[in-house]
Backbone as numpy.savetxt, mean C-alpha at the origin, in Angstrom:
# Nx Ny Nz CAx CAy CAz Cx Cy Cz
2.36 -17.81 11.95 3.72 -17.40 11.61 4.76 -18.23 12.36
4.08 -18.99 13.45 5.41 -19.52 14.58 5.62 -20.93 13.29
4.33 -21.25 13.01 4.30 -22.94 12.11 5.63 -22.39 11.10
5.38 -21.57 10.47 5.92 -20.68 8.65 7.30 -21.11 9.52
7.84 -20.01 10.12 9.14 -19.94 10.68 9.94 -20.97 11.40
9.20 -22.21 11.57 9.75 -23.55 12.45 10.21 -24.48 11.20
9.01 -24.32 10.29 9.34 -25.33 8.67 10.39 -24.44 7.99
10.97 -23.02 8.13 11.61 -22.60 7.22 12.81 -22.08 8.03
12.85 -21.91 9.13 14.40 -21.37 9.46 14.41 -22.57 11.08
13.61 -23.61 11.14 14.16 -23.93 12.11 13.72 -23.67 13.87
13.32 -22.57 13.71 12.79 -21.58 15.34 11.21 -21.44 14.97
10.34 -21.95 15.93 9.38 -21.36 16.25 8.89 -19.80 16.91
9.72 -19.06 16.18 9.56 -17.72 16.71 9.03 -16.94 15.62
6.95 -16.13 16.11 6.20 -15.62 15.08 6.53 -14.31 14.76
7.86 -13.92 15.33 8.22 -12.39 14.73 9.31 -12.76 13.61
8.45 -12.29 12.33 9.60 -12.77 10.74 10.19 -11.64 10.50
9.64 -10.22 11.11 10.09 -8.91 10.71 11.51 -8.69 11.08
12.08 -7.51 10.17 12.99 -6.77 10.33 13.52 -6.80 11.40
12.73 -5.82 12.41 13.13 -5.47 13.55 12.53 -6.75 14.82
13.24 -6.78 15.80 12.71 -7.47 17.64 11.70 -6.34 17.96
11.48 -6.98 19.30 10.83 -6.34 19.57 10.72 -4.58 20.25
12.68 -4.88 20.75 13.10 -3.96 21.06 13.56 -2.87 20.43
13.61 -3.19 19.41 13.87 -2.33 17.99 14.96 -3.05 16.92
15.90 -3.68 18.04 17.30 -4.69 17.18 17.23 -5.00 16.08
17.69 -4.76 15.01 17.95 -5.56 13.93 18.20 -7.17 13.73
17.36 -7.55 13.19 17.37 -9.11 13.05 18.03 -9.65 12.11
19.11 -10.82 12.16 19.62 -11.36 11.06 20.05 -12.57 11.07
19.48 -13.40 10.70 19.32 -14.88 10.99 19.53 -15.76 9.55
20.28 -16.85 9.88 20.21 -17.99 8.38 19.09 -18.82 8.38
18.51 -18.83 7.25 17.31 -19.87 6.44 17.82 -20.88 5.89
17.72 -21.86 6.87 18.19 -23.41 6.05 17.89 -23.97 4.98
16.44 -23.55 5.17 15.36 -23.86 3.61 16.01 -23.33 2.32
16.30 -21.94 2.59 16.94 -21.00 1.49 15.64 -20.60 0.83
14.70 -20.42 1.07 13.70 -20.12 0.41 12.99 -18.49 1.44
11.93 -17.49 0.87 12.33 -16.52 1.07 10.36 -16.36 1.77
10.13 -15.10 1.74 8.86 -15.21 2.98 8.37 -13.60 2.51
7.31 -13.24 1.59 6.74 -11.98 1.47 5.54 -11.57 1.99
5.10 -10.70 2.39 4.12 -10.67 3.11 3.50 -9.17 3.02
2.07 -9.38 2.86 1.05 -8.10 3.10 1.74 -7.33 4.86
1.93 -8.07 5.64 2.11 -7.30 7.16 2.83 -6.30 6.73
3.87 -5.91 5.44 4.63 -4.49 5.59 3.74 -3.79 5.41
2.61 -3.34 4.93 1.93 -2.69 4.83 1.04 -2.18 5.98
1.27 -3.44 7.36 1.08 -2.67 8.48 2.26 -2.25 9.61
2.92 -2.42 8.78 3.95 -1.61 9.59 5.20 -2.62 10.41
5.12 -3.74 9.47 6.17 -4.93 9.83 6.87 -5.28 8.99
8.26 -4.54 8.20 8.88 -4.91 7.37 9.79 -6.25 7.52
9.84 -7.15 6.16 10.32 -8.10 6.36 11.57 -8.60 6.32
12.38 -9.41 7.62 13.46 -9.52 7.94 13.72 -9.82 6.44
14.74 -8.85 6.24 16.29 -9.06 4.83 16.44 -10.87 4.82
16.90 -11.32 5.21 16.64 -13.21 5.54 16.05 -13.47 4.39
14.59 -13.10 5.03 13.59 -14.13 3.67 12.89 -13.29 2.77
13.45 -12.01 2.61 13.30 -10.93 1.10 14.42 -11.65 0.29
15.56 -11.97 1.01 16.41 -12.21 -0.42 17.21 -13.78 -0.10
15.83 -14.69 -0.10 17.00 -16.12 0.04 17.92 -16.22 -1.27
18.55 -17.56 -0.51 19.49 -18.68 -1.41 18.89 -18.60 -2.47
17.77 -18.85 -2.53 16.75 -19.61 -4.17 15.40 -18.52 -4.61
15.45 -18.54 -5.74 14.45 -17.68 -6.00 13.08 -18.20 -5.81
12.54 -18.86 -4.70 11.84 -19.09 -4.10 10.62 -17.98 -3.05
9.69 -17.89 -2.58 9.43 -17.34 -2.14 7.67 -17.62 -1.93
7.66 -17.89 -0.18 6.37 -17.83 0.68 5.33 -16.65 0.19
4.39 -16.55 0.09 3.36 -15.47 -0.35 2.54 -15.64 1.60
2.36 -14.46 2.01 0.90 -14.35 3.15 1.01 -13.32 2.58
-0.50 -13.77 2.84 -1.63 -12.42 2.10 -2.42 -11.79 3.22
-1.94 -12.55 4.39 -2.56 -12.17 5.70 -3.63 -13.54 6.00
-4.32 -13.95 5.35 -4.82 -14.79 6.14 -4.97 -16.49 5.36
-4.08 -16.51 4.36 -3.63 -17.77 3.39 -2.18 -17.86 3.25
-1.47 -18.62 2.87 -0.17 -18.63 2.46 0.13 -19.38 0.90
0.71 -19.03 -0.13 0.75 -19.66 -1.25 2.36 -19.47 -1.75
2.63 -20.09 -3.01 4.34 -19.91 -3.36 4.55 -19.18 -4.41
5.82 -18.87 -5.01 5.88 -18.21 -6.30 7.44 -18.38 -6.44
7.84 -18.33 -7.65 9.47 -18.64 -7.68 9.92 -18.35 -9.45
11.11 -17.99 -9.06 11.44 -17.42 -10.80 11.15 -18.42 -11.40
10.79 -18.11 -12.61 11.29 -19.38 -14.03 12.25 -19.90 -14.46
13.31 -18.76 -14.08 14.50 -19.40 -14.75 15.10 -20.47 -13.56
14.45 -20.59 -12.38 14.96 -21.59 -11.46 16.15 -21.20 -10.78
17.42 -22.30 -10.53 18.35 -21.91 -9.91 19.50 -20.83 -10.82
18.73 -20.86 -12.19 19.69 -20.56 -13.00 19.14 -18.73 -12.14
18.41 -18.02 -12.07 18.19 -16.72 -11.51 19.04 -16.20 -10.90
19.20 -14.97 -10.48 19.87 -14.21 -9.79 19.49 -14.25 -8.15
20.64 -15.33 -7.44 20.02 -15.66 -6.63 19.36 -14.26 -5.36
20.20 -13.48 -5.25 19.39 -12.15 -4.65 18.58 -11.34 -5.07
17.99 -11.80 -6.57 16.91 -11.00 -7.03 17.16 -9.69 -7.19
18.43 -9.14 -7.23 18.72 -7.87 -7.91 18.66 -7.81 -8.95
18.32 -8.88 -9.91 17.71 -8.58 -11.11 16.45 -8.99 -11.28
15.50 -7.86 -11.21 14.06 -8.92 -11.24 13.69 -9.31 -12.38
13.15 -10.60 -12.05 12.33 -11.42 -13.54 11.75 -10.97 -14.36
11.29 -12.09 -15.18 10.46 -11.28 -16.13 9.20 -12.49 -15.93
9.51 -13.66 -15.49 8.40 -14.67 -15.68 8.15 -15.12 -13.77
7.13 -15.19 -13.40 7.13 -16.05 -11.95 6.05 -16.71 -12.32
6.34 -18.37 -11.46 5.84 -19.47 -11.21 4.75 -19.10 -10.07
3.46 -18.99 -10.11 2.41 -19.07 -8.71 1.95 -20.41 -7.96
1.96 -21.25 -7.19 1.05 -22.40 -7.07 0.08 -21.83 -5.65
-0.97 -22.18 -6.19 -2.08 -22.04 -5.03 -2.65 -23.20 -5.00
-2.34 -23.98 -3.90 -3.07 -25.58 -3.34 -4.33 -25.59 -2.88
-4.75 -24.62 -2.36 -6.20 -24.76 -1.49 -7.42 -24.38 -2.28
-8.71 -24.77 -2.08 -9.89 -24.33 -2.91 -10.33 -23.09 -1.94
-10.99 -21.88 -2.18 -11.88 -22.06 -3.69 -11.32 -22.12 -4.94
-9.97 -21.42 -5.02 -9.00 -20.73 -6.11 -8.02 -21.82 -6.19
-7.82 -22.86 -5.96 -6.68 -23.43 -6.26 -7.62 -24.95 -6.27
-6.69 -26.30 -6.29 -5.73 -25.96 -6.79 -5.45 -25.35 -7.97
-4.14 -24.76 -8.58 -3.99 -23.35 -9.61 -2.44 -23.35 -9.68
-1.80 -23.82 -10.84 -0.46 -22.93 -10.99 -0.49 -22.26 -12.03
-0.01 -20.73 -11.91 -0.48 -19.85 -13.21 1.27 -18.98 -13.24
1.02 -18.78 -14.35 2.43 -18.32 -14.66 1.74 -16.41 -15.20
2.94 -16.17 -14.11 2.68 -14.79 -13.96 3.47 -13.60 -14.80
3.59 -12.74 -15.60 4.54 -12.09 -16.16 4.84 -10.34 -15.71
6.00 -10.28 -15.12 5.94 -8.42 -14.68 6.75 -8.11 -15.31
6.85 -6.84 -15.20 7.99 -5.70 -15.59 8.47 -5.06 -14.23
9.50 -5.04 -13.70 10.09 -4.35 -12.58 11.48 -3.88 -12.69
12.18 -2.73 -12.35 13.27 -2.06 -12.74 14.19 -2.07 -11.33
13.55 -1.85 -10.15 13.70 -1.58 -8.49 13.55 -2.82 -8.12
14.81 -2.54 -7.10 14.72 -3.85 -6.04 14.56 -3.78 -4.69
13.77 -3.97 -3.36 13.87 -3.09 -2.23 15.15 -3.29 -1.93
15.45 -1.83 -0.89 16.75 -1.96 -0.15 16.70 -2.64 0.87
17.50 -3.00 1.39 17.69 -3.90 2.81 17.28 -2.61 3.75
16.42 -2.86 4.98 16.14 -2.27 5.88 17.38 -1.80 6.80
17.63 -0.36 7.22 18.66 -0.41 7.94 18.97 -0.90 9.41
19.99 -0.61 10.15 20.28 -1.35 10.95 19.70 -0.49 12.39
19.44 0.48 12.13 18.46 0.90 13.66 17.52 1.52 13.02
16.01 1.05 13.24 15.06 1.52 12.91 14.70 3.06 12.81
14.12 4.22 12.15 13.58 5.40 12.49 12.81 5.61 12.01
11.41 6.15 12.54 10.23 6.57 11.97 10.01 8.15 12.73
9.52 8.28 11.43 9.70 10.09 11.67 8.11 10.57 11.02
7.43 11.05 11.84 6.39 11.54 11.69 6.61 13.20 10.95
5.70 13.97 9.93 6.18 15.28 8.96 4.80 15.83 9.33
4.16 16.73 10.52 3.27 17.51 9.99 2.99 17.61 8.86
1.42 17.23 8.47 0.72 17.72 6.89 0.85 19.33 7.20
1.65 19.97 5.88 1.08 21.61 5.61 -0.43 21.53 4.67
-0.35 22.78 4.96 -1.70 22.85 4.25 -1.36 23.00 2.62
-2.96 22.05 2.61 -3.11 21.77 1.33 -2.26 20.57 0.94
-1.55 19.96 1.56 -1.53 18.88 1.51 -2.55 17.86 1.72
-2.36 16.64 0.92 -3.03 15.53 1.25 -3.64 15.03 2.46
-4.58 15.56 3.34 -4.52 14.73 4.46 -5.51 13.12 4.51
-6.10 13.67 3.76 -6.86 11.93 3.12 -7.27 11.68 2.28
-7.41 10.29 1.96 -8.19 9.94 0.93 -9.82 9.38 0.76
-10.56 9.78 0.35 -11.65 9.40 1.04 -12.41 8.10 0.40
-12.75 8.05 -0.67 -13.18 7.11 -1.74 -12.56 7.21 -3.00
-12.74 5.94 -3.46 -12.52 6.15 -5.49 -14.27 6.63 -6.08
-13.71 6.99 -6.97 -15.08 7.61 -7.78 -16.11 6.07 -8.01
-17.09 6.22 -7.70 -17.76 5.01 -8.16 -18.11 4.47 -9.71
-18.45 5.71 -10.38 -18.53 5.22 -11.84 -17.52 4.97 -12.65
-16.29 5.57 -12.02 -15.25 5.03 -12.53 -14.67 3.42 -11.98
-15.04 3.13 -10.43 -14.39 1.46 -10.55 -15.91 0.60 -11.32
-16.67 1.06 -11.84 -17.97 0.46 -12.78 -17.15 0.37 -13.68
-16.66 1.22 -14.64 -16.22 1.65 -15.99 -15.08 0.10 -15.75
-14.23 0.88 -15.02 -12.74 -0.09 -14.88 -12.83 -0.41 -13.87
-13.48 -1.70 -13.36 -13.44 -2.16 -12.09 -12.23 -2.92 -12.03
-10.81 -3.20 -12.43 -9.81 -3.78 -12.13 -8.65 -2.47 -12.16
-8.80 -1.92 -12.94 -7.56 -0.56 -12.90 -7.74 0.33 -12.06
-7.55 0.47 -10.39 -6.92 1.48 -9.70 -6.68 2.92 -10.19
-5.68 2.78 -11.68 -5.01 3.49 -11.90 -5.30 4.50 -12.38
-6.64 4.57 -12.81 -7.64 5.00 -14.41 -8.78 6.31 -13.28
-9.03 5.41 -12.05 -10.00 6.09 -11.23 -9.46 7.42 -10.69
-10.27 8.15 -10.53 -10.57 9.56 -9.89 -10.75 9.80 -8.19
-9.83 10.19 -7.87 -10.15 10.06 -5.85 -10.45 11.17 -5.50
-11.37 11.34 -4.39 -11.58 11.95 -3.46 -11.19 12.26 -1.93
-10.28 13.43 -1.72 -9.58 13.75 -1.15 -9.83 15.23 -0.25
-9.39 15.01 0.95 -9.57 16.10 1.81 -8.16 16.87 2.08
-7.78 17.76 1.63 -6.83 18.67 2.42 -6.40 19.20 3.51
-4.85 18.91 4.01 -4.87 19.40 5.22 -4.79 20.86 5.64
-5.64 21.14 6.93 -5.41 22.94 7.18 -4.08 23.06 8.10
-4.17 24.11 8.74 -3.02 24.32 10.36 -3.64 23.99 11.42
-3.02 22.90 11.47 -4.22 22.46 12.94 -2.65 22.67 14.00
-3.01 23.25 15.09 -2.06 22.99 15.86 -1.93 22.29 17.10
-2.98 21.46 16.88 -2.82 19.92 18.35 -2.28 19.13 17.38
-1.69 19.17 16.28 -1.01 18.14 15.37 0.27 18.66 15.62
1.09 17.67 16.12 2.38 18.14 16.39 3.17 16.59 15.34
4.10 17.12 15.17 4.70 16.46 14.25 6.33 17.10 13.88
7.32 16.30 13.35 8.75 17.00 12.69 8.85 17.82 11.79
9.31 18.55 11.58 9.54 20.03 10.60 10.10 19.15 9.30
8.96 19.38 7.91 9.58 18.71 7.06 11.24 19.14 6.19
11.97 18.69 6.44 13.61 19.19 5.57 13.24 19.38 4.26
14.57 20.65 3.77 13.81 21.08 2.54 13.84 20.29 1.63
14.55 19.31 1.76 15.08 18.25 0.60 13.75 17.21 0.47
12.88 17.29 0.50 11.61 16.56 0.74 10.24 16.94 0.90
10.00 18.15 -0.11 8.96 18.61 -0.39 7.89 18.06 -0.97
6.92 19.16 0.14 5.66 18.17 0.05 4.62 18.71 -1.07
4.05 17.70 -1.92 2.98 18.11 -2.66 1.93 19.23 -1.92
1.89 20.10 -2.50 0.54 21.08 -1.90 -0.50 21.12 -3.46
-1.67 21.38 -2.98 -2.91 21.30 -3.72 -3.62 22.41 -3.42
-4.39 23.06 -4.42 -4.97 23.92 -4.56 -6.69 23.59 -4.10
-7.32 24.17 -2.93 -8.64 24.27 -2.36 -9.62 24.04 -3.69
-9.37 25.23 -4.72 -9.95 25.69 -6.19 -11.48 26.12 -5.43
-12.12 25.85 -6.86 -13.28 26.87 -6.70 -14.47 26.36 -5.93
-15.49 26.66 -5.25 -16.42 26.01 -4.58 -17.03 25.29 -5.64
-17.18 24.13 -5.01 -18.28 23.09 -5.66 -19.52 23.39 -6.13
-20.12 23.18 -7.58 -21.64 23.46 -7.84 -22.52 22.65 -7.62
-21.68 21.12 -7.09 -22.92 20.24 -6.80 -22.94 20.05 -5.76
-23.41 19.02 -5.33 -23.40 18.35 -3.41 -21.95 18.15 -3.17
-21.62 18.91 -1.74 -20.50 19.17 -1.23 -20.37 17.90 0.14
-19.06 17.43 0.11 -18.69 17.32 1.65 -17.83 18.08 2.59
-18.47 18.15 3.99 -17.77 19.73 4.83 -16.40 19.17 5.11
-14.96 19.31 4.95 -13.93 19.04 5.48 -13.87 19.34 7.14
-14.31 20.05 7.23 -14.33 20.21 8.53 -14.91 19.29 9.68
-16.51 18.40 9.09 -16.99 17.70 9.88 -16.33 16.36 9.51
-15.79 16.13 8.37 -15.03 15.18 7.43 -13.93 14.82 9.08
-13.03 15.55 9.27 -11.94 15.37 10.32 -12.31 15.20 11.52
-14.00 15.59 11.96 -14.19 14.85 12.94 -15.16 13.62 13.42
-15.26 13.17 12.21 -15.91 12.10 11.67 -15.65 10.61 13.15
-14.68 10.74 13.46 -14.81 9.56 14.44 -15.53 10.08 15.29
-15.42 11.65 15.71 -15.96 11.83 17.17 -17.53 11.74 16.91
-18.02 12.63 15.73 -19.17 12.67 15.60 -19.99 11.15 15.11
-19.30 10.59 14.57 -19.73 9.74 13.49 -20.74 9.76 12.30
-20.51 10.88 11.74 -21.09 11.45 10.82 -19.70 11.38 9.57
-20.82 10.79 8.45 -20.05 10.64 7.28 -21.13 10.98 5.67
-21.15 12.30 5.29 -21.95 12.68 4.68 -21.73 13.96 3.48
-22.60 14.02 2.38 -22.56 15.17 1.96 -23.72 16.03 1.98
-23.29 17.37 1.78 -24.66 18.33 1.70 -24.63 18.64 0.80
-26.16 18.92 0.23 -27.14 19.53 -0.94 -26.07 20.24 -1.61
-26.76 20.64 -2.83 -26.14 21.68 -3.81 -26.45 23.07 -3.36
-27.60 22.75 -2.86 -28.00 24.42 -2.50 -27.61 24.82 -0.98
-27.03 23.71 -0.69 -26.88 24.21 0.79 -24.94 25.38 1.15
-25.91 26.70 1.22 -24.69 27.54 1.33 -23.71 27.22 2.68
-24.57 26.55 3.99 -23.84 26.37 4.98 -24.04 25.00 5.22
-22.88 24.12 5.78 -23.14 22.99 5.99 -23.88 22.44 7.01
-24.92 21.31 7.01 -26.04 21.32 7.58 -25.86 20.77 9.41
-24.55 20.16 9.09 -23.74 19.57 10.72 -23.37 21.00 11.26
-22.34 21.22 11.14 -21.61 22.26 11.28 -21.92 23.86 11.71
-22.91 23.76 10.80 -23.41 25.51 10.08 -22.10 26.24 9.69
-21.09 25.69 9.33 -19.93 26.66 9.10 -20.52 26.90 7.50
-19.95 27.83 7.01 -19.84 28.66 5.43 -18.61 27.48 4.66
-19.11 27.36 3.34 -18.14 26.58 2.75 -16.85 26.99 2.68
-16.74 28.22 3.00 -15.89 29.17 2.66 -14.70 28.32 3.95
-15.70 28.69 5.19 -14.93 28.18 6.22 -14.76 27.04 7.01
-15.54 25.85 6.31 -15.74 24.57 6.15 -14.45 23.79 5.70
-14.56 24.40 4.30 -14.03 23.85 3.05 -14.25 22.64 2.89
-14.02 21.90 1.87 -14.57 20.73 0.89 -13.57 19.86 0.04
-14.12 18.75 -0.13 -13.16 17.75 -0.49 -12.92 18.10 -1.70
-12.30 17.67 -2.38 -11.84 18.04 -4.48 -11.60 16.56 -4.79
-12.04 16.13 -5.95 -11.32 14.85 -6.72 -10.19 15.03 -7.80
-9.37 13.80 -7.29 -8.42 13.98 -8.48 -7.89 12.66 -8.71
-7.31 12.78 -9.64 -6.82 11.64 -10.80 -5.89 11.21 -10.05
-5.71 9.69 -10.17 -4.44 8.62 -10.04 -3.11 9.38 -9.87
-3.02 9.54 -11.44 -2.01 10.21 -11.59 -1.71 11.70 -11.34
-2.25 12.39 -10.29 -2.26 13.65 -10.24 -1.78 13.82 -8.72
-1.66 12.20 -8.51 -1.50 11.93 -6.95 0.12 11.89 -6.26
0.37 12.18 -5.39 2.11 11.73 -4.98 1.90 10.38 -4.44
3.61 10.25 -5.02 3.63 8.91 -5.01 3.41 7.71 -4.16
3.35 8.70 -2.72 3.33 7.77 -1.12 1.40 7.90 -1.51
1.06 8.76 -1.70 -0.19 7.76 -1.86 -0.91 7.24 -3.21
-0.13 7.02 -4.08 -0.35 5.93 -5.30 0.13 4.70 -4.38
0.95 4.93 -3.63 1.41 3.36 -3.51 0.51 2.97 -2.01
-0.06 3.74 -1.13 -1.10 3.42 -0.33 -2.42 2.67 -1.06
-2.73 3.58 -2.51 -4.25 3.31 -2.72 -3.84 1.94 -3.83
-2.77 1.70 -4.36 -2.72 0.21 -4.63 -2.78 -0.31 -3.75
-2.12 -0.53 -2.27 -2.03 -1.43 -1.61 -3.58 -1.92 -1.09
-4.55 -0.25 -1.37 -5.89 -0.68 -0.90 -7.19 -1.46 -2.09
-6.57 -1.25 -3.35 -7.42 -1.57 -4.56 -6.75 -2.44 -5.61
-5.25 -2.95 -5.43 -4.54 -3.88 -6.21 -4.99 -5.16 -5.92
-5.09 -5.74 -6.93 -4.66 -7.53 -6.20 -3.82 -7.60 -5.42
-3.66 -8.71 -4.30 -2.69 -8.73 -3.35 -1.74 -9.44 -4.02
-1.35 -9.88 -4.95 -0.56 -10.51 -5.31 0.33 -8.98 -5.78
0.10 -8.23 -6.39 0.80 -6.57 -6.90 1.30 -6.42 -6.09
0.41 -6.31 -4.83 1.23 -5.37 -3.55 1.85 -6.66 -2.43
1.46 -7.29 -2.50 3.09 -8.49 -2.12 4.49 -8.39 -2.88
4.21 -8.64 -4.15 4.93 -8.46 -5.21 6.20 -7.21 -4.95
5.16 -6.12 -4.83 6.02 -4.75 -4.70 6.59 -4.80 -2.74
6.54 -5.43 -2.42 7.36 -5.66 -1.04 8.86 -5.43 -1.46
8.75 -6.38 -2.43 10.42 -7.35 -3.26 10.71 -6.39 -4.55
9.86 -5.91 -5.53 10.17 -5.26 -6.40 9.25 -3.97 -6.61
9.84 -2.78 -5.77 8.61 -1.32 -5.40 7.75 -0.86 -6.63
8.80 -1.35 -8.09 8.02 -0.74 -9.06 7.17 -1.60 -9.85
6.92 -2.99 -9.46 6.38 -4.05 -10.21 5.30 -3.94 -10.86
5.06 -4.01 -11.93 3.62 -4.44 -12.58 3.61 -5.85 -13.40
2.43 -6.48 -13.48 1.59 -7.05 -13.79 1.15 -7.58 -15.12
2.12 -7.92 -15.96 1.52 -7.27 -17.58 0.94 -8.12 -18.06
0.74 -9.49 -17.36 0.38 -10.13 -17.65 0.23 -12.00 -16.66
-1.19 -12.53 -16.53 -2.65 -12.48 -17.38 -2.88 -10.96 -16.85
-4.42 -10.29 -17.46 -4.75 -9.10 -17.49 -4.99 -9.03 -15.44
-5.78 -7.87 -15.58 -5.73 -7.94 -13.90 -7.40 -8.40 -13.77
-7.91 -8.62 -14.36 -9.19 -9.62 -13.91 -8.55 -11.11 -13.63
-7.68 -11.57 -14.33 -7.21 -12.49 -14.50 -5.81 -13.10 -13.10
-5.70 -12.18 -12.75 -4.45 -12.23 -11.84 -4.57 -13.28 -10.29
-4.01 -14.34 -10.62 -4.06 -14.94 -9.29 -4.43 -14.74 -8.26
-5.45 -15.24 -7.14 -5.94 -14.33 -5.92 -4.73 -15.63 -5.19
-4.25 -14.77 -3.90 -3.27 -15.19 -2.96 -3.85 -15.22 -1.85
């Protein structure tokens, strides 16, 4: 990142994010005019406003451990801040195995990100119960069926109880949280939620029998165990549709959606989609 940032703004300095280190808001000119997207927001390093919205509709791709380009079609003629997103982007990938490769990419996107504000806040929301507290796998016969659509698959998910060594902010009412229904005990092989959450300590990651009334770690009652449930894509809230793309999309989608949150793909198909 120090190389990226010396060829494009000038400074050998490998922090491109938003924020310093101290929390400060960063805001610096790009001589290049060209712009810098990156998988790191997804760990928790949003990218300095700078090189989300250069001069030119230009724009660096890291995928975390490659770097490649992409840039409107319509060229300089574009909207140079990308508040209107495209409809066509230019990809070039130089390096083998996948490149060299320039493929012309086609989305649909309506959203543009907002500029990050000017003092950082992260606010942690106690899970209530029955909320989401994880996700555990995608259904397997479903990424067989559709091994490129995310969207189509069935997840498996654990609910959160009242735990009270979880301390966390009181969620405001204006920001209600999906709750989910336990439903009925499972008729086939179950996993215990209970040993599920302590899975690092134990390191146990497993299900029990159909016939097994108590779970075989545990000995708790399913009753007082409880058990994971699957559910659909779309049955999901939206903070984690946009987690389990970031974990099963092409990285080119979820780069993409850095710059435009609602972006899709429409075209080549997603077998087909540029690897970055």
């Amino acid at each position: 990142s120090e190389l990226m940032s010396l060829l494009m703004r000038g400074v050998a300095c490998g922090n491109v994010g938003a924020y310093s280190i101290d929390g400060t808001y960063q805001d610096f000119s790009v001589p290049t005019k060209i712009g810098l997207l990156s998988m790191g927001e997804y760990e928790g390093t949003p990218m300095a406003d700078p090189f989300k919205t250069p001069a030119l509709p230009v724009w660096i791709l890291h995928s975390g451990s490659h770097f490649t380009t992409i840039f409107d079609e319509r060229g300089a003629k574009a909207d140079a801040s990308g508040s209107q997103p495209p409809s066509y982007l230019i990809h070039w990938n130089g390096l083998p195995p996948e490149g060299p490769r320039l493929s012309k990419v086609q989305i649909a996107a309506k959203q543009v990100a907002k500029k990050q504000p000017k003092i950082r806040k992260e606010v942690y929301y106690k899970p209530l119960p029955g909320e989401i507290e994880d996700v555990i796998q995608a259904n397997s016969d479903d990424k067989k069926k559709m091994p490129n659509d995310w969207t189509t698959w069935t997840y498996e998910v654990i609910l959160a109880v009242d735990d009270p060594t979880v301390k966390g902010a009181e969620r405001p009412s204006d920001l209600p949280a999906d709750i989910y229904s336990q439903g009925r005990e499972p008729v086939g092989r179950w996993r215990c939620a209970s040993c599920y959450r302590r899975r690092f300590e134990t390191g146990l990651f497993f299900f029990n029998d159909a016939d097994d009334e108590n779970c075989t770690q545990c000995k708790k009652s399913k009753a007082d165990a409880g058990w994971s449930i699957w559910l659909p894509y779309a049955d999901l809230p939206k903070s984690w549709q946009e987690k389990l793309t970031t974990r099963h999309a092409p990285k080119l989608v979820s780069i993409l959606r850095t710059k435009w949150p609602d972006c899709v793909i429409t075209s080549p198909s997603l077998k087909d989609i540029p690897l970055v």
